[in-house]
């Protein structure tokens, strides 16, 4: 059965891919296709999130679509969608139960051809929905994995106003996680100079402030194993013995408690702890 994008497709798409009306009806009778709503069908075992979006008269978009495309996004308690082109001409709905219907950048977003927005359209919707740093983090993720270029992103968003231009100007393909993006943009907002992805004693550290203040950003996926735990403590010990001051921030601390961490970092900087010479 020629269905992709989460196992859900429009009837018109099935016809375009070569199925006949009789074949679609027969597949429904045999349980090979299930009707999600008028004009939309799913395979058994289709992605429940995609089905929920389509049942609500929307398509998966914004951070929910980007996550499905394996792009970094911040976790959200809502399923993010946007309305189909028919519903965009009628009354807007912002929330349906646990579904957030995002306000798409209407002049740029395309009709919803499938149940899951492309990366392009998801970024346009994200621009209207999420904070600028999250947009920068998503673009950093794409750049880091060589899935787009700076020029392509500027062509897409560069004419969309100040928020988009600021997010674009802060992109850096060296960042490997949203935690790095969020923390380093916080440093930039306070005009704190730093270096990223620096090699010290054979280790690559996430962020170096001044000569000796190291800030490591620990996501659970990369640091949650026993081996990673042991390796991290060994490198911290060796770096401390060499004269560096190491701080570790978890993903949760970076996302939800960043200001508290910044208070401590500003305190160390005021004491000029970051400027002491390291006797390498």
PDB file of C-alpha atoms in Angstrom, residues 89-200:
ATOM      1  CA  UNK A  89     -10.467  30.210   5.402  1.00  0.00           C
ATOM      2  CA  UNK A  90     -12.801  29.680   8.329  1.00  0.00           C
ATOM      3  CA  UNK A  91     -12.713  30.325  12.060  1.00  0.00           C
ATOM      4  CA  UNK A  92      -9.322  29.645  13.627  1.00  0.00           C
ATOM      5  CA  UNK A  93      -8.963  27.281  16.529  1.00  0.00           C
ATOM      6  CA  UNK A  94      -5.952  27.599  18.841  1.00  0.00           C
ATOM      7  CA  UNK A  95      -6.400  24.459  20.973  1.00  0.00           C
ATOM      8  CA  UNK A  96      -8.294  21.165  20.655  1.00  0.00           C
ATOM      9  CA  UNK A  97      -7.887  19.173  23.861  1.00  0.00           C
ATOM     10  CA  UNK A  98      -4.111  18.521  23.965  1.00  0.00           C
ATOM     11  CA  UNK A  99      -3.567  19.682  20.371  1.00  0.00           C
ATOM     12  CA  UNK A 100      -2.191  23.160  19.726  1.00  0.00           C
ATOM     13  CA  UNK A 101      -3.226  24.558  16.355  1.00  0.00           C
ATOM     14  CA  UNK A 102      -0.324  26.838  15.463  1.00  0.00           C
ATOM     15  CA  UNK A 103      -0.590  30.116  13.616  1.00  0.00           C
ATOM     16  CA  UNK A 104       1.269  29.458  10.389  1.00  0.00           C
ATOM     17  CA  UNK A 105       3.139  32.151   8.470  1.00  0.00           C
ATOM     18  CA  UNK A 106       0.214  32.267   6.075  1.00  0.00           C
ATOM     19  CA  UNK A 107       1.757  34.035   3.113  1.00  0.00           C
ATOM     20  CA  UNK A 108       4.568  31.512   2.965  1.00  0.00           C
ATOM     21  CA  UNK A 109       3.049  28.223   4.119  1.00  0.00           C
ATOM     22  CA  UNK A 110       1.855  25.873   1.415  1.00  0.00           C
ATOM     23  CA  UNK A 111      -1.408  23.904   1.259  1.00  0.00           C
ATOM     24  CA  UNK A 112      -1.304  20.783   3.422  1.00  0.00           C
ATOM     25  CA  UNK A 113      -0.604  18.153   0.784  1.00  0.00           C
ATOM     26  CA  UNK A 114       0.137  15.465   3.370  1.00  0.00           C
ATOM     27  CA  UNK A 115      -0.489  14.784   7.053  1.00  0.00           C
ATOM     28  CA  UNK A 116       3.015  15.825   8.142  1.00  0.00           C
ATOM     29  CA  UNK A 117       4.466  19.198   7.201  1.00  0.00           C
ATOM     30  CA  UNK A 118       7.813  19.360   5.448  1.00  0.00           C
ATOM     31  CA  UNK A 119      10.794  20.779   7.340  1.00  0.00           C
ATOM     32  CA  UNK A 120      10.337  23.987   5.352  1.00  0.00           C
ATOM     33  CA  UNK A 121       6.722  24.518   6.362  1.00  0.00           C
ATOM     34  CA  UNK A 122       7.347  23.343   9.923  1.00  0.00           C
ATOM     35  CA  UNK A 123      10.053  26.008  10.339  1.00  0.00           C
ATOM     36  CA  UNK A 124       7.678  28.679   9.022  1.00  0.00           C
ATOM     37  CA  UNK A 125       5.049  27.600  11.524  1.00  0.00           C
ATOM     38  CA  UNK A 126       7.629  27.412  14.319  1.00  0.00           C
ATOM     39  CA  UNK A 127       8.591  31.029  13.610  1.00  0.00           C
ATOM     40  CA  UNK A 128       5.080  32.117  14.601  1.00  0.00           C
ATOM     41  CA  UNK A 129       4.741  29.705  17.537  1.00  0.00           C
ATOM     42  CA  UNK A 130       7.987  29.284  19.479  1.00  0.00           C
ATOM     43  CA  UNK A 131      10.668  31.554  21.036  1.00  0.00           C
ATOM     44  CA  UNK A 132      13.473  32.651  18.752  1.00  0.00           C
ATOM     45  CA  UNK A 133      16.138  30.592  20.521  1.00  0.00           C
ATOM     46  CA  UNK A 134      14.181  27.399  19.810  1.00  0.00           C
ATOM     47  CA  UNK A 135      14.089  28.279  16.114  1.00  0.00           C
ATOM     48  CA  UNK A 136      17.858  28.848  16.203  1.00  0.00           C
ATOM     49  CA  UNK A 137      18.331  25.490  17.955  1.00  0.00           C
ATOM     50  CA  UNK A 138      16.288  23.685  15.288  1.00  0.00           C
ATOM     51  CA  UNK A 139      18.314  25.331  12.528  1.00  0.00           C
ATOM     52  CA  UNK A 140      21.571  24.492  14.337  1.00  0.00           C
ATOM     53  CA  UNK A 141      20.428  20.860  14.386  1.00  0.00           C
ATOM     54  CA  UNK A 142      19.793  20.888  10.644  1.00  0.00           C
ATOM     55  CA  UNK A 143      23.123  22.576   9.900  1.00  0.00           C
ATOM     56  CA  UNK A 144      25.095  20.276  12.213  1.00  0.00           C
ATOM     57  CA  UNK A 145      23.786  17.251  10.305  1.00  0.00           C
ATOM     58  CA  UNK A 146      24.412  18.834   6.883  1.00  0.00           C
ATOM     59  CA  UNK A 147      20.701  18.735   6.019  1.00  0.00           C
ATOM     60  CA  UNK A 148      20.567  22.331   4.846  1.00  0.00           C
ATOM     61  CA  UNK A 149      22.812  25.371   4.369  1.00  0.00           C
ATOM     62  CA  UNK A 150      22.973  28.873   5.812  1.00  0.00           C
ATOM     63  CA  UNK A 151      21.951  30.353   2.464  1.00  0.00           C
ATOM     64  CA  UNK A 152      18.894  28.096   2.161  1.00  0.00           C
ATOM     65  CA  UNK A 153      17.705  29.095   5.629  1.00  0.00           C
ATOM     66  CA  UNK A 154      18.277  32.787   4.915  1.00  0.00           C
ATOM     67  CA  UNK A 155      16.317  32.445   1.656  1.00  0.00           C
ATOM     68  CA  UNK A 156      13.444  30.852   3.571  1.00  0.00           C
ATOM     69  CA  UNK A 157      13.287  33.142   6.598  1.00  0.00           C
ATOM     70  CA  UNK A 158      15.461  36.175   5.937  1.00  0.00           C
ATOM     71  CA  UNK A 159      12.525  38.361   4.826  1.00  0.00           C
ATOM     72  CA  UNK A 160      10.234  37.371   7.699  1.00  0.00           C
ATOM     73  CA  UNK A 161      11.089  40.199  10.075  1.00  0.00           C
ATOM     74  CA  UNK A 162      13.259  40.921  13.103  1.00  0.00           C
ATOM     75  CA  UNK A 163      12.628  37.723  15.049  1.00  0.00           C
ATOM     76  CA  UNK A 164      13.614  35.568  12.077  1.00  0.00           C
ATOM     77  CA  UNK A 165      16.678  37.662  11.245  1.00  0.00           C
ATOM     78  CA  UNK A 166      17.905  37.502  14.846  1.00  0.00           C
ATOM     79  CA  UNK A 167      17.435  33.720  14.964  1.00  0.00           C
ATOM     80  CA  UNK A 168      19.293  33.345  11.663  1.00  0.00           C
ATOM     81  CA  UNK A 169      22.168  35.578  12.765  1.00  0.00           C
ATOM     82  CA  UNK A 170      22.704  33.382  15.850  1.00  0.00           C
ATOM     83  CA  UNK A 171      22.999  30.053  13.992  1.00  0.00           C
ATOM     84  CA  UNK A 172      26.145  27.952  14.410  1.00  0.00           C
ATOM     85  CA  UNK A 173      26.537  24.521  12.844  1.00  0.00           C
ATOM     86  CA  UNK A 174      29.082  23.453  15.492  1.00  0.00           C
ATOM     87  CA  UNK A 175      26.384  23.153  18.154  1.00  0.00           C
ATOM     88  CA  UNK A 176      25.307  19.576  18.703  1.00  0.00           C
ATOM     89  CA  UNK A 177      22.239  20.020  20.905  1.00  0.00           C
ATOM     90  CA  UNK A 178      19.522  22.450  21.858  1.00  0.00           C
ATOM     91  CA  UNK A 179      21.104  22.705  25.308  1.00  0.00           C
ATOM     92  CA  UNK A 180      24.260  24.120  23.761  1.00  0.00           C
ATOM     93  CA  UNK A 181      22.260  26.607  21.725  1.00  0.00           C
ATOM     94  CA  UNK A 182      20.186  27.794  24.685  1.00  0.00           C
ATOM     95  CA  UNK A 183      23.146  28.157  27.040  1.00  0.00           C
ATOM     96  CA  UNK A 184      25.465  29.848  24.568  1.00  0.00           C
ATOM     97  CA  UNK A 185      22.790  32.311  23.473  1.00  0.00           C
ATOM     98  CA  UNK A 186      22.276  33.154  27.151  1.00  0.00           C
ATOM     99  CA  UNK A 187      25.996  33.931  27.397  1.00  0.00           C
ATOM    100  CA  UNK A 188      25.825  36.099  24.286  1.00  0.00           C
ATOM    101  CA  UNK A 189      22.831  38.004  25.649  1.00  0.00           C
ATOM    102  CA  UNK A 190      24.982  39.003  28.648  1.00  0.00           C
ATOM    103  CA  UNK A 191      28.018  39.715  26.455  1.00  0.00           C
ATOM    104  CA  UNK A 192      30.044  36.941  28.068  1.00  0.00           C
ATOM    105  CA  UNK A 193      32.766  35.778  25.696  1.00  0.00           C
ATOM    106  CA  UNK A 194      33.223  32.041  25.231  1.00  0.00           C
ATOM    107  CA  UNK A 195      34.679  29.397  22.949  1.00  0.00           C
ATOM    108  CA  UNK A 196      32.782  26.291  21.902  1.00  0.00           C
ATOM    109  CA  UNK A 197      34.001  22.766  21.178  1.00  0.00           C
ATOM    110  CA  UNK A 198      37.523  23.433  22.508  1.00  0.00           C
ATOM    111  CA  UNK A 199      40.062  20.615  22.877  1.00  0.00           C
ATOM    112  CA  UNK A 200      41.832  20.518  26.261  1.00  0.00           C
TER     113      UNK A 200
END
